[in-house]
Each structure stands twice: as structure tokens, then as C-alpha cells.
Amino acid sequence: MDFSIATELYPEDYWYRSDTYLNTESELDLIQVIQQLHGSLDPRTVFACFGKTLGQHLPVKGVQLTLDKQKFVWGRHYGIELQRTVNDMFYITYQLSVPLTPSQKQTLERLESVLVQPLNNALKYQNMSNQAMFDALTNLGNRYYYRQAIDIALARVNRRQGQVSLIVLDLDKFKQLNDVHGHKVGDFVLVGFAELINQAIRNTDQAFRIGGDEFVIITQGGSHAAANVCERIIEMMPKHAELTEYNIQCSFGVAESLPQQEVEDLYERADKAMYAAKAAGRNCYRICDK
């Protein structure tokens, strides 16, 4: 799953125009800039505010920063390229309409210096938020995130904005695996299985680990779309060495949401279908009757 982030482009009014930008240090109110940058804990918003300020005070048409798996972009992507490293932390690429004068370079350095702390704060907050939403072992969404996501999905269905199905799945005989090989091997298998799920689902689907070896997948579409996801996972499992080494199999239950259905009812229907799959011999899926 790709967690890279790109900021939205600002309107034309925010892009550099030669008759509007301020080119003297005295006209730059750093206190106001700092307050604006600290006004949000969303790193995209912080970076967009930085880009807007650059466009108002310097001949900067666009700016881009890549940090770990995140990419932040503001403005246009052509012009004279200027690359700079800020505090040995951020590698920033600027697109200029004209080369910077010495005084403008000093202004840029001042603006860069006030970006570091608010952007770091926003990135740390984002990281803490992700930790609260994602399972530490598998990096899939956790139970809390699942509850938020399924509430949103069902609300959309109730507004007649598409269909949603729920897949409940767990690994067959996982307790025996832990008892024989230990929890370290069990964790190894869970991580491999989570990677397989991410490869099998569509971009519109969401996968979660809600406890132990129990997973759920929210699929956009009816039970037929969910069945296709189950079939892909079953087909892919023999191709993953970390799963075949321990003869890992999986049982699935599918339930398509009904009008005005509660979250608990949808889950119970999918869970019941999963146990029907286990009773049918495991390593298969069953669809709940309406």
C-alpha cells in the first residue's frame, strides 16, 4: 500500500507573478509566517502554506520536498531549478522564474529556517495518528480504524452511493501453528499474509487486522466483487513461500450489506459465513444468504 502524500496545487492567485511578490526583507513578517505554519498539524497544509509564502515574497513558481515515503508538492513544475538541503534534514527543489538575488537568497534561508519545526511537529503528529490507526505488526488498519471505515462505508450505502461487502477471514489452524512453532513463527506468517492481502485487494478496498489471526476486508461492490477478492487470495497463497512452508490456509465469509444494516449485523453475517466455509473443509469462502 502506497502512503505517499502530495499537496494540492494552490489556485492561480498563489502562483508567482512578477508584479505582486515582495522582494525586500523588511516586508517579510517572520512572526506572522511562523504563526501561519504552526496553524495546522497536517504536514500537507504546513507545506502548502510554506509554498504560498514563497510565492508571495520570491520568484518561486513551485516547490517540492520528498521525505521518506512522502512527497509534498506546491505550485508549478517547470522553471529554473534550485536544489537545497535544509538543516541536513529536508531536500527541497524549487522552480524559479528568474535566478535569486543575494538578498532574495537570504529571505529564502529565513523562510526555510522557520519551516523545519512546524513541519517536524506535523510529521510527528501524523506518525502518532498512524500508530493509533494501524496494526503495529502487519501495518494493516487496526480494529479502531476498521470501525471508523465501516461506519463511513455503510453511511455511503444508506445514501444509495454504491454497494459494500464485508469479508471476514482467519487462518486455518493458526493456534496449532503457534503451539508447535512458537509465536515468532506465528508473527512471521501474519506479516506475510498481510502482505498477500495488500497485493490481492483493489485500491478501493480496505484491509484490517482486528485481532490475533482475524482479518476483515471492506470491499466496494456486491458479494460478487468480494468473492473475486477471496478467489485471488486463495490463488496467490501457494505462491508465497513463507505461507506454503507452514501449509497455511484460510477460510472466508462474505456478506453484502443490506439497506439500513447495522455494523454488528453485517459482521455477524460474514462471520457466520466464514464458519460455514470451515465446516465445508476450509481454504474456501462462503457467501451469506440475504
Coordinates of N, CA and C in Angstrom, one line a residue, residues 42-269:
D42 N -1.4 19.2 10.0 CA -1.4 18.4 8.7 C -0.2 18.8 7.9
P43 N 0.8 17.9 7.7 CA 2.0 18.3 7.0 C 1.7 18.8 5.6
R44 N 0.7 18.4 4.9 CA 0.4 18.9 3.6 C 0.0 20.4 3.7
T45 N -0.8 20.7 4.7 CA -1.2 22.1 4.9 C 0.0 23.0 5.2
V46 N 0.8 22.5 6.1 CA 2.0 23.2 6.5 C 2.9 23.5 5.3
F47 N 3.1 22.5 4.5 CA 4.0 22.7 3.3 C 3.3 23.6 2.3
A48 N 2.0 23.5 2.1 CA 1.3 24.4 1.2 C 1.4 25.8 1.6
C49 N 1.3 26.1 2.9 CA 1.4 27.4 3.5 C 2.8 28.0 3.2
F50 N 3.8 27.1 3.4 CA 5.2 27.5 3.0 C 5.3 27.9 1.6
G51 N 4.7 27.1 0.7 CA 4.8 27.4 -0.7 C 4.1 28.7 -1.1
K52 N 2.9 28.9 -0.5 CA 2.2 30.2 -0.7 C 3.0 31.4 -0.3
T53 N 3.7 31.3 0.9 CA 4.5 32.4 1.4 C 5.7 32.6 0.4
L54 N 6.3 31.5 -0.1 CA 7.4 31.7 -1.0 C 6.9 32.4 -2.3
G55 N 5.8 32.0 -2.8 CA 5.2 32.7 -4.0 C 4.9 34.1 -3.8
Q56 N 4.6 34.6 -2.6 CA 4.3 36.0 -2.3 C 5.5 36.8 -2.2
H57 N 6.7 36.2 -1.8 CA 7.8 37.0 -1.4 C 9.0 36.8 -2.4
L58 N 9.0 35.7 -3.2 CA 10.1 35.4 -4.0 C 9.6 34.9 -5.4
P59 N 10.5 35.0 -6.4 CA 10.1 34.5 -7.7 C 10.1 33.0 -7.8
V60 N 9.4 32.4 -6.9 CA 9.3 30.9 -6.8 C 7.9 30.5 -7.4
K61 N 8.0 29.6 -8.4 CA 6.8 29.1 -9.1 C 6.3 27.8 -8.6
G62 N 7.2 27.0 -8.0 CA 6.9 25.7 -7.5 C 7.9 25.2 -6.5
V63 N 7.5 24.3 -5.6 CA 8.5 23.7 -4.7 C 8.1 22.3 -4.4
Q64 N 9.1 21.4 -4.2 CA 8.8 20.0 -4.0 C 9.8 19.5 -2.9
L65 N 9.2 18.7 -2.0 CA 10.0 18.1 -0.9 C 9.7 16.6 -0.9
T66 N 10.7 15.7 -0.9 CA 10.5 14.3 -0.7 C 11.1 13.9 0.6
L67 N 10.3 13.2 1.5 CA 10.8 12.8 2.8 C 10.3 11.4 3.1
D68 N 11.2 10.5 3.2 CA 10.8 9.1 3.4 C 9.9 8.7 2.2
K69 N 8.7 8.2 2.6 CA 7.7 7.8 1.5 C 6.7 8.9 1.2
Q70 N 7.0 10.1 1.7 CA 6.0 11.2 1.5 C 6.6 12.2 0.5
K71 N 5.7 12.7 -0.4 CA 6.1 13.7 -1.4 C 5.2 14.9 -1.2
F72 N 5.7 16.0 -1.0 CA 4.9 17.3 -0.9 C 5.3 18.2 -2.1
V73 N 4.2 18.7 -2.7 CA 4.4 19.5 -3.9 C 3.5 20.7 -3.8
W74 N 4.0 21.9 -4.2 CA 3.2 23.1 -4.3 C 3.6 23.8 -5.6
G75 N 2.6 24.3 -6.3 CA 2.9 25.2 -7.5 C 3.2 24.5 -8.8
R76 N 3.8 25.1 -9.6 CA 4.1 24.6 -11.0 C 5.4 23.8 -11.0
H77 N 5.6 23.0 -12.0 CA 6.7 22.1 -12.0 C 7.7 22.4 -13.1
Y78 N 7.8 23.6 -13.5 CA 8.8 24.0 -14.5 C 9.4 25.4 -14.2
G79 N 10.6 25.6 -14.7 CA 11.3 26.9 -14.4 C 12.7 26.6 -14.2
I80 N 13.4 27.5 -13.6 CA 14.8 27.4 -13.3 C 14.9 26.5 -12.0
E81 N 15.6 25.4 -12.0 CA 15.6 24.5 -10.8 C 16.7 24.9 -9.9
L82 N 16.3 25.0 -8.6 CA 17.2 25.2 -7.5 C 17.0 24.2 -6.4
Q83 N 18.1 23.4 -6.1 CA 18.0 22.4 -5.1 C 18.8 22.8 -3.8
R84 N 18.2 22.6 -2.7 CA 18.8 23.0 -1.4 C 18.5 21.9 -0.4
T85 N 19.5 21.8 0.6 CA 19.3 20.9 1.7 C 19.1 21.8 3.0
V86 N 18.1 21.6 3.7 CA 17.7 22.4 4.9 C 18.0 21.7 6.1
N87 N 18.9 22.2 6.9 CA 19.3 21.7 8.3 C 19.7 20.2 8.2
D88 N 20.3 19.8 7.1 CA 20.6 18.4 6.9 C 19.5 17.4 7.1
M89 N 18.2 18.0 6.9 CA 17.1 17.1 7.1 C 16.2 17.0 5.9
F90 N 15.9 18.2 5.2 CA 15.0 18.2 4.1 C 15.7 18.6 2.8
Y91 N 15.4 17.8 1.8 CA 16.0 18.1 0.5 C 14.9 18.7 -0.4
I92 N 15.0 20.0 -0.7 CA 14.0 20.7 -1.3 C 14.4 21.2 -2.7
T93 N 13.5 21.0 -3.7 CA 13.7 21.5 -5.1 C 12.7 22.7 -5.3
Y94 N 13.3 23.8 -5.8 CA 12.5 25.0 -6.1 C 12.5 25.2 -7.6
Q95 N 11.4 25.7 -8.1 CA 11.3 26.1 -9.5 C 11.1 27.6 -9.6
L96 N 12.1 28.3 -10.2 CA 12.2 29.8 -10.1 C 11.9 30.3 -11.5
S97 N 11.3 31.5 -11.5 CA 11.1 32.2 -12.8 C 12.3 33.0 -13.2
V98 N 13.1 33.4 -12.3 CA 14.4 34.1 -12.5 C 15.3 33.7 -11.4
P99 N 16.7 33.8 -11.6 CA 17.6 33.4 -10.5 C 17.4 34.4 -9.3
L100 N 17.7 33.9 -8.1 CA 17.5 34.7 -6.9 C 18.7 35.7 -6.8
T101 N 18.4 36.9 -6.3 CA 19.4 37.8 -6.0 C 20.0 37.5 -4.6
P102 N 21.1 38.0 -4.2 CA 21.7 37.7 -2.9 C 20.7 38.0 -1.8
S103 N 20.0 39.1 -1.8 CA 19.0 39.4 -0.7 C 17.9 38.4 -0.7
Q104 N 17.5 38.0 -1.9 CA 16.4 37.0 -2.0 C 16.8 35.6 -1.5
K105 N 18.1 35.3 -1.7 CA 18.6 34.1 -1.1 C 18.6 34.1 0.4
Q106 N 18.9 35.3 1.0 CA 18.8 35.4 2.5 C 17.3 35.3 2.9
T107 N 16.4 35.8 2.2 CA 15.0 35.7 2.5 C 14.6 34.2 2.5
L108 N 15.0 33.5 1.4 CA 14.7 32.1 1.3 C 15.3 31.3 2.5
E109 N 16.5 31.6 2.9 CA 17.1 30.9 4.1 C 16.3 31.2 5.3
R110 N 15.8 32.4 5.5 CA 15.0 32.7 6.7 C 13.7 31.9 6.7
L111 N 13.0 31.9 5.5 CA 11.8 31.1 5.4 C 12.0 29.6 5.6
E112 N 13.1 29.1 5.1 CA 13.4 27.7 5.3 C 13.7 27.4 6.8
S113 N 14.3 28.3 7.5 CA 14.6 28.1 8.9 C 13.3 28.0 9.7
V114 N 12.3 28.7 9.3 CA 11.0 28.6 10.1 C 10.1 27.5 9.7
L115 N 10.4 26.8 8.6 CA 9.6 25.7 8.1 C 9.9 24.4 9.0
V116 N 11.2 24.3 9.4 CA 11.6 23.0 10.0 C 10.8 22.5 11.2
Q117 N 10.6 23.4 12.2 CA 9.9 23.0 13.4 C 8.4 22.6 13.1
P118 N 7.6 23.5 12.5 CA 6.2 23.2 12.3 C 6.0 21.9 11.4
L119 N 6.9 21.7 10.4 CA 6.8 20.6 9.6 C 7.1 19.3 10.4
N120 N 8.2 19.4 11.2 CA 8.5 18.3 12.0 C 7.4 17.9 13.0
N121 N 6.8 19.0 13.6 CA 5.7 18.7 14.5 C 4.5 18.0 13.8
A122 N 4.2 18.5 12.6 CA 3.1 17.9 11.8 C 3.4 16.5 11.5
L123 N 4.6 16.2 11.1 CA 5.0 14.8 10.7 C 5.0 13.9 11.9
K124 N 5.4 14.4 13.1 CA 5.3 13.6 14.3 C 3.9 13.3 14.7
Y125 N 3.0 14.3 14.6 CA 1.6 14.1 14.9 C 1.0 13.1 13.9
Q126 N 1.3 13.2 12.6 CA 0.8 12.3 11.6 C 1.3 10.9 12.0
N127 N 2.5 10.7 12.4 CA 3.0 9.4 12.7 C 2.3 8.8 13.9
M128 N 2.0 9.6 14.9 CA 1.3 9.2 16.1 C -0.1 8.8 15.7
S129 N -0.7 9.6 14.8 CA -2.1 9.3 14.4 C -2.1 7.9 13.6
N130 N -1.1 7.7 12.8 CA -1.0 6.4 12.1 C -0.8 5.2 13.0
Q131 N 0.0 5.4 14.1 CA 0.1 4.4 15.1 C -1.2 4.0 15.8
A132 N -2.0 5.0 15.9 CA -3.3 4.8 16.6 C -4.3 4.1 15.6
M133 N -4.0 4.2 14.3 CA -5.0 3.6 13.3 C -4.5 2.3 12.7
F134 N -3.2 2.0 12.8 CA -2.7 0.8 12.1 C -2.1 -0.2 13.1
D135 N -2.2 -1.4 12.7 CA -1.7 -2.5 13.5 C -0.1 -2.5 13.4
A136 N 0.5 -2.6 14.5 CA 2.0 -2.4 14.6 C 2.7 -3.6 13.9
L137 N 2.1 -4.8 13.9 CA 2.8 -5.9 13.3 C 2.7 -6.0 11.8
T138 N 1.4 -5.8 11.3 CA 1.2 -6.0 9.9 C 1.0 -4.8 9.1
N139 N 0.9 -3.6 9.8 CA 0.7 -2.3 9.1 C -0.7 -2.3 8.4
L140 N -1.5 -3.2 8.6 CA -2.9 -3.1 8.2 C -3.7 -2.2 9.2
G141 N -4.8 -1.7 8.8 CA -5.7 -1.0 9.7 C -6.0 -1.8 10.9
N142 N -6.1 -1.2 12.1 CA -6.5 -1.9 13.3 C -8.0 -1.9 13.5
R143 N -8.4 -2.4 14.7 CA -9.9 -2.5 15.0 C -10.5 -1.2 15.0
Y144 N -9.8 -0.2 15.6 CA -10.4 1.2 15.7 C -10.6 1.8 14.4
Y145 N -9.6 1.6 13.5 CA -9.7 2.2 12.1 C -10.8 1.5 11.4
Y146 N -10.9 0.1 11.6 CA -12.0 -0.6 10.9 C -13.3 -0.1 11.3
R147 N -13.5 0.2 12.5 CA -14.9 0.7 12.9 C -15.2 2.0 12.3
Q148 N -14.2 2.9 12.2 CA -14.5 4.2 11.5 C -14.8 3.9 10.0
A149 N -14.0 3.1 9.4 CA -14.1 2.9 7.9 C -15.4 2.2 7.6
I150 N -15.9 1.2 8.4 CA -17.1 0.5 8.0 C -18.3 1.4 8.3
D151 N -18.2 2.3 9.3 CA -19.3 3.2 9.6 C -19.5 4.2 8.4
I152 N -18.4 4.7 7.9 CA -18.4 5.6 6.7 C -18.9 4.8 5.5
A153 N -18.5 3.6 5.3 CA -18.9 2.8 4.1 C -20.4 2.5 4.1
L154 N -20.9 2.2 5.3 CA -22.4 1.9 5.4 C -23.2 3.1 5.3
A155 N -22.7 4.2 5.8 CA -23.4 5.5 5.6 C -23.5 5.9 4.2
R156 N -22.5 5.6 3.4 CA -22.5 5.8 2.0 C -23.5 4.9 1.3
V157 N -23.6 3.7 1.7 CA -24.6 2.8 1.1 C -26.0 3.2 1.4
N158 N -26.2 3.7 2.7 CA -27.5 4.1 3.1 C -28.0 5.4 2.3
R159 N -27.0 6.1 1.8 CA -27.3 7.3 0.9 C -27.4 6.8 -0.6
R160 N -27.4 5.5 -0.8 CA -27.5 4.9 -2.1 C -26.4 5.4 -3.0
Q161 N -25.2 5.4 -2.4 CA -24.0 5.7 -3.2 C -23.1 4.5 -3.4
G162 N -23.7 3.4 -3.9 CA -22.9 2.2 -4.2 C -23.2 1.1 -3.2
Q163 N -22.5 0.0 -3.4 CA -22.6 -1.2 -2.6 C -21.3 -1.5 -1.8
V164 N -21.5 -2.2 -0.7 CA -20.3 -2.5 0.1 C -20.5 -4.0 0.6
S165 N -19.5 -4.8 0.6 CA -19.5 -6.1 1.2 C -18.3 -6.2 2.2
L166 N -18.6 -7.1 3.1 CA -17.6 -7.4 4.2 C -17.1 -8.8 4.1
I167 N -15.7 -8.9 4.1 CA -15.1 -10.3 4.2 C -14.5 -10.4 5.5
V168 N -14.9 -11.5 6.2 CA -14.2 -11.9 7.5 C -13.4 -13.1 7.2
L169 N -12.1 -13.1 7.6 CA -11.3 -14.3 7.3 C -10.3 -14.5 8.4
D170 N -9.9 -15.7 8.6 CA -8.8 -16.0 9.5 C -8.1 -17.2 9.0
L171 N -6.9 -17.4 9.6 CA -6.0 -18.5 9.1 C -6.5 -19.8 9.8
D172 N -6.5 -20.9 9.0 CA -7.0 -22.2 9.5 C -5.9 -22.8 10.4
K173 N -6.3 -23.3 11.6 CA -5.4 -24.0 12.5 C -4.2 -23.1 12.9
F174 N -4.5 -21.8 13.1 CA -3.4 -20.9 13.4 C -2.9 -21.2 14.9
K175 N -3.8 -21.6 15.8 CA -3.4 -21.9 17.2 C -2.4 -23.0 17.2
Q176 N -2.7 -24.0 16.4 CA -1.7 -25.2 16.3 C -0.4 -24.8 15.8
L177 N -0.3 -23.8 14.8 CA 0.9 -23.3 14.3 C 1.7 -22.7 15.5
N178 N 1.1 -21.8 16.3 CA 1.7 -21.2 17.4 C 2.2 -22.2 18.4
D179 N 1.4 -23.2 18.7 CA 1.7 -24.2 19.7 C 3.0 -25.0 19.3
V180 N 3.1 -25.3 18.0 CA 4.1 -26.2 17.5 C 5.4 -25.4 17.2
H181 N 5.3 -24.2 16.6 CA 6.5 -23.5 16.1 C 6.8 -22.2 16.9
G182 N 5.8 -21.8 17.8 CA 6.1 -20.6 18.6 C 5.5 -19.3 18.0
H183 N 5.4 -18.3 18.8 CA 4.8 -17.1 18.4 C 5.6 -16.3 17.4
K184 N 6.9 -16.5 17.4 CA 7.8 -15.8 16.5 C 7.4 -16.2 15.0
V185 N 7.3 -17.5 14.8 CA 6.8 -18.0 13.5 C 5.4 -17.5 13.2
G186 N 4.6 -17.5 14.2 CA 3.2 -17.1 14.0 C 3.2 -15.6 13.5
D187 N 4.0 -14.8 14.1 CA 4.1 -13.4 13.7 C 4.6 -13.3 12.3
F188 N 5.6 -14.1 12.0 CA 6.2 -14.1 10.6 C 5.1 -14.5 9.6
V189 N 4.3 -15.4 9.9 CA 3.2 -15.8 9.0 C 2.2 -14.7 8.9
L190 N 1.8 -14.1 10.0 CA 0.8 -13.0 9.9 C 1.3 -11.8 9.0
V191 N 2.6 -11.5 9.1 CA 3.1 -10.4 8.3 C 3.1 -10.8 6.8
G192 N 3.5 -12.0 6.5 CA 3.4 -12.5 5.1 C 2.0 -12.5 4.6
F193 N 1.1 -12.9 5.4 CA -0.3 -13.0 5.0 C -0.9 -11.6 4.7
A194 N -0.5 -10.6 5.6 CA -0.9 -9.3 5.4 C -0.4 -8.7 4.1
E195 N 0.8 -9.0 3.8 CA 1.4 -8.5 2.5 C 0.6 -9.1 1.3
L196 N 0.3 -10.4 1.5 CA -0.5 -11.0 0.4 C -1.9 -10.3 0.2
I197 N -2.5 -10.0 1.3 CA -3.8 -9.4 1.2 C -3.7 -8.0 0.5
N198 N -2.7 -7.3 0.9 CA -2.5 -6.0 0.2 C -2.2 -6.1 -1.3
Q199 N -1.6 -7.2 -1.7 CA -1.4 -7.4 -3.1 C -2.7 -7.8 -3.8
A200 N -3.5 -8.5 -3.1 CA -4.7 -9.1 -3.7 C -5.9 -8.1 -3.8
I201 N -6.0 -7.2 -2.9 CA -7.2 -6.3 -2.9 C -7.0 -5.2 -3.9
R202 N -8.1 -4.6 -4.2 CA -8.1 -3.4 -5.2 C -7.8 -2.1 -4.4
N203 N -7.5 -1.1 -5.1 CA -7.2 0.2 -4.4 C -8.4 0.7 -3.7
T204 N -9.6 0.3 -4.1 CA -10.8 0.8 -3.4 C -11.2 0.0 -2.2
D205 N -10.5 -1.1 -2.0 CA -10.8 -2.0 -0.8 C -9.9 -1.6 0.3
Q206 N -10.3 -2.0 1.5 CA -9.5 -1.7 2.8 C -9.4 -3.0 3.6
A207 N -8.2 -3.3 4.1 CA -7.9 -4.5 4.8 C -7.5 -4.1 6.3
F208 N -7.9 -4.9 7.2 CA -7.7 -4.6 8.6 C -7.4 -5.9 9.4
R209 N -6.5 -5.8 10.4 CA -6.3 -6.9 11.3 C -7.0 -6.5 12.6
I210 N -8.0 -7.2 13.0 CA -8.8 -6.8 14.2 C -8.5 -7.6 15.4
G211 N -7.5 -8.6 15.3 CA -7.1 -9.3 16.5 C -6.6 -10.7 16.1
G212 N -5.5 -11.1 16.8 CA -4.9 -12.5 16.5 C -4.7 -12.7 15.0
D213 N -5.4 -13.8 14.5 CA -5.2 -14.1 13.1 C -6.5 -13.7 12.4
E214 N -7.3 -12.8 12.9 CA -8.6 -12.4 12.4 C -8.4 -11.1 11.6
F215 N -8.9 -11.2 10.3 CA -8.8 -10.1 9.4 C -10.2 -9.8 8.8
V216 N -10.4 -8.5 8.4 CA -11.6 -8.2 7.7 C -11.2 -7.3 6.5
I217 N -12.0 -7.4 5.4 CA -11.7 -6.6 4.2 C -13.0 -5.9 3.9
I218 N -13.0 -4.6 3.7 CA -14.2 -3.9 3.2 C -14.0 -3.8 1.7
T219 N -15.0 -4.3 1.0 CA -14.8 -4.3 -0.5 C -16.0 -3.4 -1.1
Q220 N -15.6 -2.6 -2.0 CA -16.6 -1.8 -2.7 C -17.3 -2.7 -3.8
G221 N -18.6 -2.8 -3.7 CA -19.3 -3.6 -4.6 C -20.1 -4.7 -3.9
G222 N -20.8 -5.5 -4.6 CA -21.6 -6.6 -4.0 C -20.8 -7.8 -3.7
S223 N -21.5 -8.9 -3.4 CA -20.9 -10.1 -3.0 C -20.0 -10.7 -4.1
H224 N -20.4 -10.5 -5.3 CA -19.6 -11.0 -6.4 C -18.2 -10.4 -6.4
A225 N -18.1 -9.1 -6.2 CA -16.8 -8.4 -6.1 C -16.0 -8.9 -4.9
A226 N -16.6 -9.2 -3.8 CA -15.9 -9.7 -2.6 C -15.4 -11.2 -2.9
A227 N -16.3 -11.9 -3.6 CA -15.9 -13.3 -3.9 C -14.6 -13.3 -4.8
N228 N -14.5 -12.3 -5.7 CA -13.3 -12.2 -6.6 C -12.1 -12.0 -5.7
V229 N -12.2 -11.2 -4.7 CA -11.1 -10.9 -3.8 C -10.7 -12.2 -3.1
C230 N -11.7 -12.9 -2.6 CA -11.4 -14.2 -1.9 C -10.6 -15.2 -2.8
E231 N -11.1 -15.3 -4.0 CA -10.5 -16.2 -5.0 C -9.1 -15.8 -5.3
R232 N -8.8 -14.5 -5.4 CA -7.4 -14.0 -5.7 C -6.5 -14.4 -4.5
I233 N -7.0 -14.2 -3.3 CA -6.1 -14.6 -2.1 C -5.9 -16.1 -2.1
I234 N -6.9 -16.9 -2.3 CA -6.7 -18.3 -2.3 C -5.7 -18.7 -3.4
E235 N -5.8 -18.1 -4.6 CA -5.0 -18.4 -5.7 C -3.5 -18.0 -5.5
M236 N -3.3 -16.9 -4.7 CA -2.0 -16.4 -4.5 C -1.3 -17.1 -3.4
M237 N -2.0 -17.7 -2.4 CA -1.3 -18.2 -1.2 C -0.3 -19.3 -1.6
P238 N -0.5 -20.2 -2.5 CA 0.6 -21.2 -2.8 C 1.8 -20.6 -3.4
K239 N 1.7 -19.3 -3.8 CA 2.9 -18.7 -4.5 C 3.8 -18.0 -3.4
H240 N 3.3 -17.9 -2.2 CA 4.1 -17.2 -1.1 C 4.8 -18.3 -0.3
A241 N 6.2 -18.3 -0.4 CA 7.0 -19.3 0.3 C 6.8 -19.3 1.8
E242 N 6.6 -18.1 2.4 CA 6.5 -18.1 3.9 C 5.2 -18.7 4.4
L243 N 4.2 -18.8 3.5 CA 2.9 -19.4 3.8 C 2.9 -20.9 3.5
T244 N 3.5 -21.3 2.3 CA 3.5 -22.7 2.0 C 4.4 -23.5 2.9
E245 N 5.5 -22.8 3.4 CA 6.4 -23.5 4.3 C 5.7 -24.1 5.5
Y246 N 4.6 -23.4 5.9 CA 3.9 -23.9 7.1 C 2.5 -24.4 6.7
N247 N 2.2 -24.6 5.4 CA 1.0 -25.1 4.9 C -0.2 -24.2 5.4
I248 N -0.1 -22.9 5.3 CA -1.1 -22.0 5.7 C -2.3 -22.0 4.7
Q249 N -3.5 -22.1 5.3 CA -4.7 -21.9 4.5 C -5.6 -21.0 5.2
C250 N -6.7 -20.6 4.6 CA -7.5 -19.5 5.1 C -9.0 -19.8 4.7
S251 N -9.9 -19.4 5.6 CA -11.3 -19.5 5.4 C -11.9 -18.1 5.4
F252 N -12.9 -17.9 4.5 CA -13.5 -16.6 4.3 C -15.0 -16.7 4.4
G253 N -15.6 -15.6 4.9 CA -17.0 -15.4 4.9 C -17.4 -14.1 4.3
V254 N -18.3 -14.0 3.4 CA -18.7 -12.8 2.7 C -20.2 -12.4 3.0
A255 N -20.4 -11.2 3.3 CA -21.8 -10.7 3.5 C -21.9 -9.3 2.8
E256 N -22.9 -9.2 1.9 CA -23.2 -8.0 1.2 C -24.1 -7.2 2.1
S257 N -23.8 -5.9 2.3 CA -24.6 -5.0 3.1 C -26.1 -4.9 2.7
L258 N -27.0 -4.9 3.6 CA -28.4 -4.7 3.4 C -28.8 -3.3 3.7
P259 N -29.9 -2.8 3.2 CA -30.4 -1.5 3.5 C -30.5 -1.2 5.0
Q260 N -29.9 -0.1 5.4 CA -30.0 0.3 6.8 C -29.5 -0.7 7.8
Q261 N -28.5 -1.5 7.4 CA -28.0 -2.5 8.2 C -27.0 -2.0 9.2
E262 N -27.0 -2.5 10.5 CA -26.0 -2.1 11.5 C -24.7 -2.8 11.3
V263 N -23.6 -2.2 11.8 CA -22.3 -2.8 11.6 C -22.2 -4.2 12.2
E264 N -22.7 -4.3 13.4 CA -22.7 -5.6 14.1 C -23.4 -6.7 13.3
D265 N -24.5 -6.4 12.7 CA -25.3 -7.3 12.0 C -24.5 -7.8 10.7
L266 N -23.9 -6.8 10.0 CA -23.1 -7.2 8.8 C -22.0 -8.1 9.2
Y267 N -21.3 -7.8 10.3 CA -20.1 -8.6 10.7 C -20.6 -10.0 11.1
E268 N -21.7 -10.1 11.8 CA -22.2 -11.4 12.3 C -22.6 -12.3 11.1
R269 N -23.1 -11.7 10.0 CA -23.5 -12.4 8.8 C -22.2 -13.0 8.1

